[in-house]
PDB file of C-alpha atoms in Angstrom:
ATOM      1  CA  UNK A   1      -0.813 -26.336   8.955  1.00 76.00           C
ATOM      2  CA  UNK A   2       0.608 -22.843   9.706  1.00 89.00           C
ATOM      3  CA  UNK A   3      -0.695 -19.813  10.240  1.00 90.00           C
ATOM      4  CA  UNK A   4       0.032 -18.146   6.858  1.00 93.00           C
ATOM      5  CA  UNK A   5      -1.983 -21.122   5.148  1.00 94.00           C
ATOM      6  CA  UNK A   6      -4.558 -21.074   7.785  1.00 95.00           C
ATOM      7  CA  UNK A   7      -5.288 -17.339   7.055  1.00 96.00           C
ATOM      8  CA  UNK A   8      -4.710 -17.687   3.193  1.00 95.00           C
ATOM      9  CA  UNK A   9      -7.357 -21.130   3.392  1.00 95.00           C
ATOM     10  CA  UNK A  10     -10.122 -18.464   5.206  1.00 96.00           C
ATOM     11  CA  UNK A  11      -8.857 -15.618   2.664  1.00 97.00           C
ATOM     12  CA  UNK A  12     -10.240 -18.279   0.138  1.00 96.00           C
ATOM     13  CA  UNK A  13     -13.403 -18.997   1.402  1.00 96.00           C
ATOM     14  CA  UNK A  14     -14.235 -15.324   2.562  1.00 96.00           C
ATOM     15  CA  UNK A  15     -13.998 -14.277  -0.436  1.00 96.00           C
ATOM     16  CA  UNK A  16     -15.503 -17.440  -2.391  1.00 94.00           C
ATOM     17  CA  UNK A  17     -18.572 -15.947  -2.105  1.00 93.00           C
ATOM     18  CA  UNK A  18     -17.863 -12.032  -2.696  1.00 96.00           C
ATOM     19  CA  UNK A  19     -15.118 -12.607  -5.920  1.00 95.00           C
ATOM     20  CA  UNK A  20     -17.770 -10.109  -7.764  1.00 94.00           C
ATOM     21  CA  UNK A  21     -17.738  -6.889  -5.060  1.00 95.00           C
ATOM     22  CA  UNK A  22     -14.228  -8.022  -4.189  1.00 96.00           C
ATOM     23  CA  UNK A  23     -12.852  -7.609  -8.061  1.00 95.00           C
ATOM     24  CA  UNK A  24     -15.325  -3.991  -8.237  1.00 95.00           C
ATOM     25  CA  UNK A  25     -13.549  -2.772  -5.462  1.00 96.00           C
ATOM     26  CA  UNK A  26     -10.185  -3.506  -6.418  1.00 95.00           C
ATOM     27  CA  UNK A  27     -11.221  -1.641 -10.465  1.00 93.00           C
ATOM     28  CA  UNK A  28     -12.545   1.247  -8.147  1.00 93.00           C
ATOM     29  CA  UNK A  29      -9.724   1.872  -6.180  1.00 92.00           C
ATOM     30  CA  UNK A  30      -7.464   1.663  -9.120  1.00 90.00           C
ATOM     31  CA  UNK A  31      -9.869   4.477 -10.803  1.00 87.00           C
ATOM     32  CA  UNK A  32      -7.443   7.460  -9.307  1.00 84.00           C
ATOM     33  CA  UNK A  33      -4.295   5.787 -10.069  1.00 80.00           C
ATOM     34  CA  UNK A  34      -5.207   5.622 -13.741  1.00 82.00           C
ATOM     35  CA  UNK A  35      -6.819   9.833 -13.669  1.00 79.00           C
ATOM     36  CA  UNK A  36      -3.454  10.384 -11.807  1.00 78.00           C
ATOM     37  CA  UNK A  37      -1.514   9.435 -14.617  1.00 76.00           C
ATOM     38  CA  UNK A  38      -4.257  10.279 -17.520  1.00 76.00           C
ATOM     39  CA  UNK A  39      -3.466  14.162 -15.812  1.00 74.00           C
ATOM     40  CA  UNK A  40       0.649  13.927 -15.819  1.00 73.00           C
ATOM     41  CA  UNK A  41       0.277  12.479 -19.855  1.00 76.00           C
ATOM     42  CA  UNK A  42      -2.173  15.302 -20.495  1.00 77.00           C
ATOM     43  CA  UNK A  43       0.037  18.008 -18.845  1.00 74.00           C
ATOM     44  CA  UNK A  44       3.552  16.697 -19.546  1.00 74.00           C
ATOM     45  CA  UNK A  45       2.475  16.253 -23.532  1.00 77.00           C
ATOM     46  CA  UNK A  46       1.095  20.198 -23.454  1.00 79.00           C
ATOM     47  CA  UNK A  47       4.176  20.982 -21.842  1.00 77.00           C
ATOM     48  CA  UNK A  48       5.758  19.424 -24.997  1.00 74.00           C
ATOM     49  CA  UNK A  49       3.544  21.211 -27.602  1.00 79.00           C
ATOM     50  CA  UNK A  50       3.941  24.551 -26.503  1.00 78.00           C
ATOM     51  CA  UNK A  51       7.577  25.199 -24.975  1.00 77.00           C
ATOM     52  CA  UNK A  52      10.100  24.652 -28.299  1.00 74.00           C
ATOM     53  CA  UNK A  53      13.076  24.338 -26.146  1.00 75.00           C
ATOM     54  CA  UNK A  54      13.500  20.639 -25.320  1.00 71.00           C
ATOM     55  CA  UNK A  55      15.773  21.655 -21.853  1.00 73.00           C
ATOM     56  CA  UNK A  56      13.066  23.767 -20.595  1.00 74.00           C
ATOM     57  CA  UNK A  57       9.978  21.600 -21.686  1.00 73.00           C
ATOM     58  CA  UNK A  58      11.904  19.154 -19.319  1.00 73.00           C
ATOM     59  CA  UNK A  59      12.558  21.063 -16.329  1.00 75.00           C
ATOM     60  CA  UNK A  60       8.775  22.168 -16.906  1.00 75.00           C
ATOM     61  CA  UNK A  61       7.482  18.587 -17.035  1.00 71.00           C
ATOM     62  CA  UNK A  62       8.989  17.447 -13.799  1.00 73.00           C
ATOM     63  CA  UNK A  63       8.642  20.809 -12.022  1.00 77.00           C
ATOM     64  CA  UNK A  64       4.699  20.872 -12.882  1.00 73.00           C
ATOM     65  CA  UNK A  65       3.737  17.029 -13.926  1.00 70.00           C
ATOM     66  CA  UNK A  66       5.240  15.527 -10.842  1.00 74.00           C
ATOM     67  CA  UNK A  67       3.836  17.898  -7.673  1.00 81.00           C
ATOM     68  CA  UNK A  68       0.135  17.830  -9.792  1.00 78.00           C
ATOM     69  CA  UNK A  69       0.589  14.124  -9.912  1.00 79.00           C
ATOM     70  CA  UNK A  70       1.322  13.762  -6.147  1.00 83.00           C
ATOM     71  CA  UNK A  71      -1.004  16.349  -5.245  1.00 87.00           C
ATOM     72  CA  UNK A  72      -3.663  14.761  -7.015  1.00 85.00           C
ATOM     73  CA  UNK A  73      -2.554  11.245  -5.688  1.00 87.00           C
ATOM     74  CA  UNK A  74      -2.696  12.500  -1.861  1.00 92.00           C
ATOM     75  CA  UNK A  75      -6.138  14.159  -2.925  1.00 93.00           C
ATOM     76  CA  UNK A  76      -7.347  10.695  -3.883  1.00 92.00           C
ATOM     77  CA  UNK A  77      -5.706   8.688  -1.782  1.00 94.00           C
ATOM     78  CA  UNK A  78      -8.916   7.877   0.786  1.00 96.00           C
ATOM     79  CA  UNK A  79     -10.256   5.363  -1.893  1.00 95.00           C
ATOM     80  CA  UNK A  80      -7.621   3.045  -0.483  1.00 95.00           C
ATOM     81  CA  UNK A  81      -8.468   3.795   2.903  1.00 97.00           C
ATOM     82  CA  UNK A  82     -11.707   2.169   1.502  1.00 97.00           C
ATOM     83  CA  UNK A  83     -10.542  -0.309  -0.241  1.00 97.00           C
ATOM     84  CA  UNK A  84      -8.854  -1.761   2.576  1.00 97.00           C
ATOM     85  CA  UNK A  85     -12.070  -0.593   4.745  1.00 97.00           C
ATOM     86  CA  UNK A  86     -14.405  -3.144   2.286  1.00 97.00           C
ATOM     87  CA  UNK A  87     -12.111  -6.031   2.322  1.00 98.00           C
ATOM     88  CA  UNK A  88     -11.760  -5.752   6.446  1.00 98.00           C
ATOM     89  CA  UNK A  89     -15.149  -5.718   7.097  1.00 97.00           C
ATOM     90  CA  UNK A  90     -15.792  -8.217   4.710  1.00 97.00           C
ATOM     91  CA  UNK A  91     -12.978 -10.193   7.077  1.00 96.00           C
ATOM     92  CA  UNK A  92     -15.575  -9.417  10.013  1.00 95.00           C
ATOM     93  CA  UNK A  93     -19.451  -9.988   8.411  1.00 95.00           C
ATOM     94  CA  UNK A  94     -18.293 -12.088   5.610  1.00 95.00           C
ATOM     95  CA  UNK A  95     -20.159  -9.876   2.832  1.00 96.00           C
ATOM     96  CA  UNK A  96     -18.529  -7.284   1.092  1.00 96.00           C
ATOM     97  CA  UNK A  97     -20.176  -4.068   0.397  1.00 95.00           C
ATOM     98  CA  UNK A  98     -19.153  -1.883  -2.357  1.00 95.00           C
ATOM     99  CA  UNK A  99     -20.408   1.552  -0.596  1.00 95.00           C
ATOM    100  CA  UNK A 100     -17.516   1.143   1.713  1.00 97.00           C
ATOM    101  CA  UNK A 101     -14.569   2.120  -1.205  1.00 96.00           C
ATOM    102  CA  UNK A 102     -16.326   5.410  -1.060  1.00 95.00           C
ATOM    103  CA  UNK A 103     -17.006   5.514   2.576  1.00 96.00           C
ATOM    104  CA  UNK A 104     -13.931   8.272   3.243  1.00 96.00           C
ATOM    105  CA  UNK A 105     -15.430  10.837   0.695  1.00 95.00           C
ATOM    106  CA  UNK A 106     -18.123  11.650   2.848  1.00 92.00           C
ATOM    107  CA  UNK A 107     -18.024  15.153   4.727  1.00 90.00           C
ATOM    108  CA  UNK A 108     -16.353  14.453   8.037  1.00 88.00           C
ATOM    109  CA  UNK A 109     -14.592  11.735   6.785  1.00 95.00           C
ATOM    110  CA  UNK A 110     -12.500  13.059   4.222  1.00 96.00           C
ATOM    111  CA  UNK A 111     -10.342  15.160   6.185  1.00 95.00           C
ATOM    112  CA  UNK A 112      -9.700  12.530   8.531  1.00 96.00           C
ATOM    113  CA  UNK A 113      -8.831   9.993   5.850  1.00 97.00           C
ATOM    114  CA  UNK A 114      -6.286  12.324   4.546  1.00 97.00           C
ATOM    115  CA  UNK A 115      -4.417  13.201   8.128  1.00 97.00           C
ATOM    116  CA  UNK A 116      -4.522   9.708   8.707  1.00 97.00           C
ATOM    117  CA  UNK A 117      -2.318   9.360   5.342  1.00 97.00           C
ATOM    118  CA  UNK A 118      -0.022  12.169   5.495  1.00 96.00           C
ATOM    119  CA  UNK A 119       0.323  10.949   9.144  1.00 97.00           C
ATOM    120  CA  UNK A 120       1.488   7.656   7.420  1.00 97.00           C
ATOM    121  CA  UNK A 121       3.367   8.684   4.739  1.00 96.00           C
ATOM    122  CA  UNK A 122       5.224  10.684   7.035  1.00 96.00           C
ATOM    123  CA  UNK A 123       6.166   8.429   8.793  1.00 97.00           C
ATOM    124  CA  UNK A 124       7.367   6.290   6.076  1.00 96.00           C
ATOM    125  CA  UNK A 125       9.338   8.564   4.148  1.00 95.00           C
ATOM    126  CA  UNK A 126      12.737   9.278   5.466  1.00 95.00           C
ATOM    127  CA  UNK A 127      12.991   5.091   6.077  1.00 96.00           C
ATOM    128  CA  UNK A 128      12.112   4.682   2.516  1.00 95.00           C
ATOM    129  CA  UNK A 129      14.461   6.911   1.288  1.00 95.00           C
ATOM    130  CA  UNK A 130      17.572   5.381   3.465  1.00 96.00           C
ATOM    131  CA  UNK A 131      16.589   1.746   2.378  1.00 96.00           C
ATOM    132  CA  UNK A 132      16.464   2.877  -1.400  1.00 95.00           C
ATOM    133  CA  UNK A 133      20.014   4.655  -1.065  1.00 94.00           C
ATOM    134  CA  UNK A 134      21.976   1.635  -2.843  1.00 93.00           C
ATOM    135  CA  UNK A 135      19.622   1.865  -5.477  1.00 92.00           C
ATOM    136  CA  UNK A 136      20.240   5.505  -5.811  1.00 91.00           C
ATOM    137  CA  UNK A 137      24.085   5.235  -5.397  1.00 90.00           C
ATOM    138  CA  UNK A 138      24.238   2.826  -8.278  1.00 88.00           C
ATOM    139  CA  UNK A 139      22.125   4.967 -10.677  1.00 85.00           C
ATOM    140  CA  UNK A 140      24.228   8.520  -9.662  1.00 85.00           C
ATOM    141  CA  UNK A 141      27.432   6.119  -9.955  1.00 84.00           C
ATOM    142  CA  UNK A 142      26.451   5.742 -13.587  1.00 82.00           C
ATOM    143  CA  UNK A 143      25.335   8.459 -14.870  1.00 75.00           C
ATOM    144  CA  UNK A 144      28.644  10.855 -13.075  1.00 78.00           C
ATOM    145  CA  UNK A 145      31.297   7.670 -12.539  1.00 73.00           C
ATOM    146  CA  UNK A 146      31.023   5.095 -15.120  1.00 70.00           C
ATOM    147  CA  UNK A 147      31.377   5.353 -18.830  1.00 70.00           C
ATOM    148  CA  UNK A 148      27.929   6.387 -20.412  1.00 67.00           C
ATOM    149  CA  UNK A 149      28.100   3.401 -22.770  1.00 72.00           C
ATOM    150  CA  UNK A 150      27.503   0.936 -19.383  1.00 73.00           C
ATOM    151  CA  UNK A 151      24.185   2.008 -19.071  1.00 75.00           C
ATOM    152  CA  UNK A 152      21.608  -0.028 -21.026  1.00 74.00           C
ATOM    153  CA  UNK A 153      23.848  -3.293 -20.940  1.00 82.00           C
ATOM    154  CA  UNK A 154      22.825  -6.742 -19.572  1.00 83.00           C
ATOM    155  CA  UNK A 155      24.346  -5.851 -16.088  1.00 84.00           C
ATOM    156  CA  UNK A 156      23.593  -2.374 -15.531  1.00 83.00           C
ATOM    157  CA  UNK A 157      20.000  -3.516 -16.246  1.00 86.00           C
ATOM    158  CA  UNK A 158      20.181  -7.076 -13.958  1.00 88.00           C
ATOM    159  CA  UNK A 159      22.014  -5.081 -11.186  1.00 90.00           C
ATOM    160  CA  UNK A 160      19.551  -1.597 -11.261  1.00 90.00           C
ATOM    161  CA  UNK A 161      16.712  -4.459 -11.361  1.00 91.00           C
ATOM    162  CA  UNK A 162      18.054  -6.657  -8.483  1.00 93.00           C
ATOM    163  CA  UNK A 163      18.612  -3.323  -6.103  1.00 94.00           C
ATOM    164  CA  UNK A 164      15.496  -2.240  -6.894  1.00 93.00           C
ATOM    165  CA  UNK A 165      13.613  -5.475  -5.685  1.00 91.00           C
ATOM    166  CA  UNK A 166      15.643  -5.701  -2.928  1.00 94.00           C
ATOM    167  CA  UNK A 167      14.980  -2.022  -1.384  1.00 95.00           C
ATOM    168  CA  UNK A 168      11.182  -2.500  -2.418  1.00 94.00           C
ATOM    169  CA  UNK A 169      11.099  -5.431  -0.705  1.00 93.00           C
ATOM    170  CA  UNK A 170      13.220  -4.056   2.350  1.00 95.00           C
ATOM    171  CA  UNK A 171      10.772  -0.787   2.296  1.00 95.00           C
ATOM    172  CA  UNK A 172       7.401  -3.612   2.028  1.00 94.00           C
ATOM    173  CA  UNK A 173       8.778  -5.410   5.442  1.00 94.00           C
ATOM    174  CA  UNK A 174       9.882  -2.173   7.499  1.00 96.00           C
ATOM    175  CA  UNK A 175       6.111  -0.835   6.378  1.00 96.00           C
ATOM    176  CA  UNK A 176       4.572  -3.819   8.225  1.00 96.00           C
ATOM    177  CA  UNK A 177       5.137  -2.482  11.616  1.00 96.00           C
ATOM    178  CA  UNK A 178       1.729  -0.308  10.917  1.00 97.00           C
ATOM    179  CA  UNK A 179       0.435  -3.285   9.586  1.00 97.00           C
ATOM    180  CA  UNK A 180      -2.752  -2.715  11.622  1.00 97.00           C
ATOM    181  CA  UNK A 181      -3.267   0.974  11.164  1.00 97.00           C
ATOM    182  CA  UNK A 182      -6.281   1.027   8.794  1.00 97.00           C
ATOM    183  CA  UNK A 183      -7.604  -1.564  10.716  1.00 96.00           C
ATOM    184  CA  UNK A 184      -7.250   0.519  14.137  1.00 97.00           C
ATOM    185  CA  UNK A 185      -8.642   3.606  11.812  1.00 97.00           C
ATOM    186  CA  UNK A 186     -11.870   1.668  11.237  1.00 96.00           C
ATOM    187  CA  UNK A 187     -12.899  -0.378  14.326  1.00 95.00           C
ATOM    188  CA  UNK A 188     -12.309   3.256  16.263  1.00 93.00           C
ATOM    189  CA  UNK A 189     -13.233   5.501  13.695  1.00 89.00           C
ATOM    190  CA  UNK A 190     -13.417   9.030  16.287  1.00 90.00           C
ATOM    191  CA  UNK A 191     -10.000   7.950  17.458  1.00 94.00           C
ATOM    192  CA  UNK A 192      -6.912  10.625  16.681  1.00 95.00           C
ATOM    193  CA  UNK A 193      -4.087   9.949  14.761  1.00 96.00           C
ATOM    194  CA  UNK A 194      -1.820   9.665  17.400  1.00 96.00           C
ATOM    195  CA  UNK A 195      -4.103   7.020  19.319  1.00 96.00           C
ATOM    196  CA  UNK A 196      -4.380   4.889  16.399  1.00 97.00           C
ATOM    197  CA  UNK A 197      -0.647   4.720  15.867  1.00 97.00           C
ATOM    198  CA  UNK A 198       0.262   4.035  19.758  1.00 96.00           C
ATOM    199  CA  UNK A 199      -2.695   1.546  19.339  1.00 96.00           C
ATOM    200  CA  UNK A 200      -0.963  -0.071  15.984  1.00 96.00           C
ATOM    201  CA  UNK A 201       2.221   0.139  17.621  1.00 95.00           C
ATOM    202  CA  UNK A 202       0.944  -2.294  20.960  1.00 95.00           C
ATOM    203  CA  UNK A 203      -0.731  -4.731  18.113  1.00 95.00           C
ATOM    204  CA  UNK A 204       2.085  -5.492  16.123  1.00 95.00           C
ATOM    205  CA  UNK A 205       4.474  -5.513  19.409  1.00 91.00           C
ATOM    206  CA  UNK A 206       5.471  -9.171  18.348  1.00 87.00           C
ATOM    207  CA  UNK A 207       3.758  -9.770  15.411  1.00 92.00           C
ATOM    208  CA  UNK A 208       5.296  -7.883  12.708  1.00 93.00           C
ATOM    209  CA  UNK A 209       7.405 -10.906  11.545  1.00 94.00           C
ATOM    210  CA  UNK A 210       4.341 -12.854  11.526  1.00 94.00           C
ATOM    211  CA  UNK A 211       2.972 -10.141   9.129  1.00 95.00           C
ATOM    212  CA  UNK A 212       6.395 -10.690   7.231  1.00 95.00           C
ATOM    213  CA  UNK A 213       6.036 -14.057   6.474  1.00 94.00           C
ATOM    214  CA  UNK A 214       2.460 -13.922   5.448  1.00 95.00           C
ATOM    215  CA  UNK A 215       3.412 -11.381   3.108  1.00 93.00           C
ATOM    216  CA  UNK A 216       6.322 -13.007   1.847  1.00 92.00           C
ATOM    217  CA  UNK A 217       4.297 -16.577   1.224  1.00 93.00           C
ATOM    218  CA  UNK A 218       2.901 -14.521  -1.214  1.00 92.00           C
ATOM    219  CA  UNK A 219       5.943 -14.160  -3.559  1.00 88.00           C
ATOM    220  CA  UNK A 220       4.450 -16.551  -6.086  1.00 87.00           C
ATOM    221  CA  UNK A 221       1.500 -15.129  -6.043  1.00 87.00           C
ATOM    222  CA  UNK A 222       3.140 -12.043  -7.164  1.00 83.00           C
ATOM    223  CA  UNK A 223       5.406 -13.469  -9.654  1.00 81.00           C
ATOM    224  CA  UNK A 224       1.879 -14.221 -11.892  1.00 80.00           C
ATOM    225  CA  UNK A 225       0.945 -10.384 -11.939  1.00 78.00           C
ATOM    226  CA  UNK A 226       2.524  -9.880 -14.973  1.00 71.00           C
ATOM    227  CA  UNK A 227      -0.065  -9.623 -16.407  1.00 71.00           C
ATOM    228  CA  UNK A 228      -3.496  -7.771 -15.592  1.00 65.00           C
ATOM    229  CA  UNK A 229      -5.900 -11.137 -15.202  1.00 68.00           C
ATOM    230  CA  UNK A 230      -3.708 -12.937 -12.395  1.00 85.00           C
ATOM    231  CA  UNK A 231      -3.504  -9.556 -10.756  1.00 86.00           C
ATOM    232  CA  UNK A 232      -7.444  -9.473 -10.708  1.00 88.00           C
ATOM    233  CA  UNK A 233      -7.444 -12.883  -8.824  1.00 91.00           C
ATOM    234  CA  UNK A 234      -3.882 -12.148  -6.632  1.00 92.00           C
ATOM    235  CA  UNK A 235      -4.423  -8.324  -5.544  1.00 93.00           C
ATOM    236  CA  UNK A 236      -7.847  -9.441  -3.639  1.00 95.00           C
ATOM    237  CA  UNK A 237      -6.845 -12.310  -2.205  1.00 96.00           C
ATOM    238  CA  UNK A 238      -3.728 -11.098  -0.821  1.00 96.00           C
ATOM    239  CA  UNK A 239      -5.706  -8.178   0.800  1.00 97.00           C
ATOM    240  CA  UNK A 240      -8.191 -10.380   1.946  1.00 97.00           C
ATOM    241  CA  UNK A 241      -5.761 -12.214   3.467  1.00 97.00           C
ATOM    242  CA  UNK A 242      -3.881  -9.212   5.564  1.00 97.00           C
ATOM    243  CA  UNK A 243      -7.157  -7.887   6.629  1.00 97.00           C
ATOM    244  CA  UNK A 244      -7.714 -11.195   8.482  1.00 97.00           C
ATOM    245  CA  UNK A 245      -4.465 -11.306   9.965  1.00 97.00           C
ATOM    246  CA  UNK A 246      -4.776  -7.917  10.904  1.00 96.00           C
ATOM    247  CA  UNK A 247      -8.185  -9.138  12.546  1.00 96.00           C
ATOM    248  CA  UNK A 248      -6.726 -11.710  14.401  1.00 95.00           C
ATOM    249  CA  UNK A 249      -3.754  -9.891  15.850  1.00 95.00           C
ATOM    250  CA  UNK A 250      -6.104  -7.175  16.898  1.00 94.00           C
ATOM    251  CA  UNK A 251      -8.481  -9.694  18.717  1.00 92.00           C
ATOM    252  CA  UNK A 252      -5.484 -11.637  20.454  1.00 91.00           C
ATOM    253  CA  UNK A 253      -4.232  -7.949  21.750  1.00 90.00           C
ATOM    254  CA  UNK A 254      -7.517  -7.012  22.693  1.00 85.00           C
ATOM    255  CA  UNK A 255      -7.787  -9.904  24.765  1.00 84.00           C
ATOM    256  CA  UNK A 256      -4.109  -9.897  26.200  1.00 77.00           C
ATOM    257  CA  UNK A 257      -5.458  -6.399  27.503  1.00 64.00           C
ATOM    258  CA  UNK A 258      -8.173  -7.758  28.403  1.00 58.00           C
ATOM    259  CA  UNK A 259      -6.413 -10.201  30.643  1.00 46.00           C
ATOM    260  CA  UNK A 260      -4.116  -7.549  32.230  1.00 50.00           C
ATOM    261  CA  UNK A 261      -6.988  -5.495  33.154  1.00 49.00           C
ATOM    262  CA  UNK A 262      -8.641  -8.295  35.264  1.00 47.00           C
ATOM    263  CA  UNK A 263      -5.497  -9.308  36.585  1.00 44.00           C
TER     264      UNK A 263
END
């Protein structure tokens, strides 16, 4: 058996008997995502009401709708730090606790949660931005280069579609190399930024193609969240599932150092 089924088999029965918290978690995290965009509608459609002049109403939408919408989603984002917090420590007692989605909006925690992110997304960014440059290319090719009347047809929407998958998919593997950073975060919680990234960085040292293929065993997994119910079932167990990888290459690093220093 290999390791990705090995994890995905204890994945399975972690969370045989915590589907109920593990599901509540999941609706709770997604409660920002859904006030993120119920505030861009709201704003973007007042936007729309008031300002006659279709050109500015435009420049007004994306000028003011999209920083309130990031703003808002950085301001929010620790419910995923506890999201991933509830489902790793459910890896390590086997119960799942609900209180722990919320843990990072506590005083003292909040601030951290949010360094912690901008620290990540940071670091993220400008790779993110190179690996979806094809993608980019393509749709500024269109829109200055090729004749209007290209865009909308079978291949402009299979190519734009295929480019896009692929540069997700390239940004989802290079991401793995702080596959352990939440993890890090929460077993040394007084830690600083830069300790838990040096500490991420000597977990993963040989391991982040392991991560890669766990995550990529999931691809038909993903293929059934189409729609909302298989996402209900797929969603927890695939993060059930990284947080116990992310366990176990923590543990086998902790003892490798562990080895070193009584050698």
């Amino acid at each position: 058996m290999s390791a990705e089924a090995i994890i995905k088999s204890q994945a399975r029965k972690t969370l045989s008997k915590n589907w109920g918290p593990a599901i509540a978690a999941l609706l709770i995290a997604l409660i920002p995502l859904y006030m993120i965009d119920g505030t861009t509608t709201v704003t973007s459609g007042l936007i729309v009401s008031l300002v006659r002049n279709e050109a500015l109403a435009n420049i007004l939408v994306y000028s003011i709708g999209i920083p309130v919408e990031l703003i808002a989603g950085f301001l929010l984002s620790p419910a995923i730090n506890g999201y991933v917090r509830a489902y790793y420590r459910c890896a390590q007692t086997q119960k799942m606790e609900i209180a722990d989605v919320f843990f990072y909006f506590e005083k003292g925690r909040y601030g951290a949660a949010l360094r912690l992110n901008l620290s990540l997304f940071l670091r993220l960014l400008l790779p993110t931005l190179i690996l979806f440059l094809p993608y980019l290319i393509f749709l500024t090719l269109c829109v200055t280069v090729i004749d209007e009347s290209f865009i909308g047809t079978v291949l402009y929407n299979d190519v734009s579609f295929l480019l896009a998958v692929l540069s997700t998919t390239a940004a989802a593997l290079y991401a793995l190399r702080y596959f352990t950073v939440y993890a890090v975060s929460i077993d040394e919680e007084y830690a600083s930024n830069k300790e838990i990234f040096a500490r991420n960085r000597y977990i993963m040292r040989g391991h982040t193609g392991d991560a890669a293929k766990l995550l990529l065993s999931f691809t038909p997994w993903l293929l059934l969240c189409l729609t909302i119910l298989p996402m209900l079932y797929v969603i927890p167990y695939m993060t059930q599932a990284m947080c116990i990888s992310a366990k176990w290459f923590k543990q086998a690093a902790d003892s490798q150092l562990g080895v070193r220093n009584q050698a």
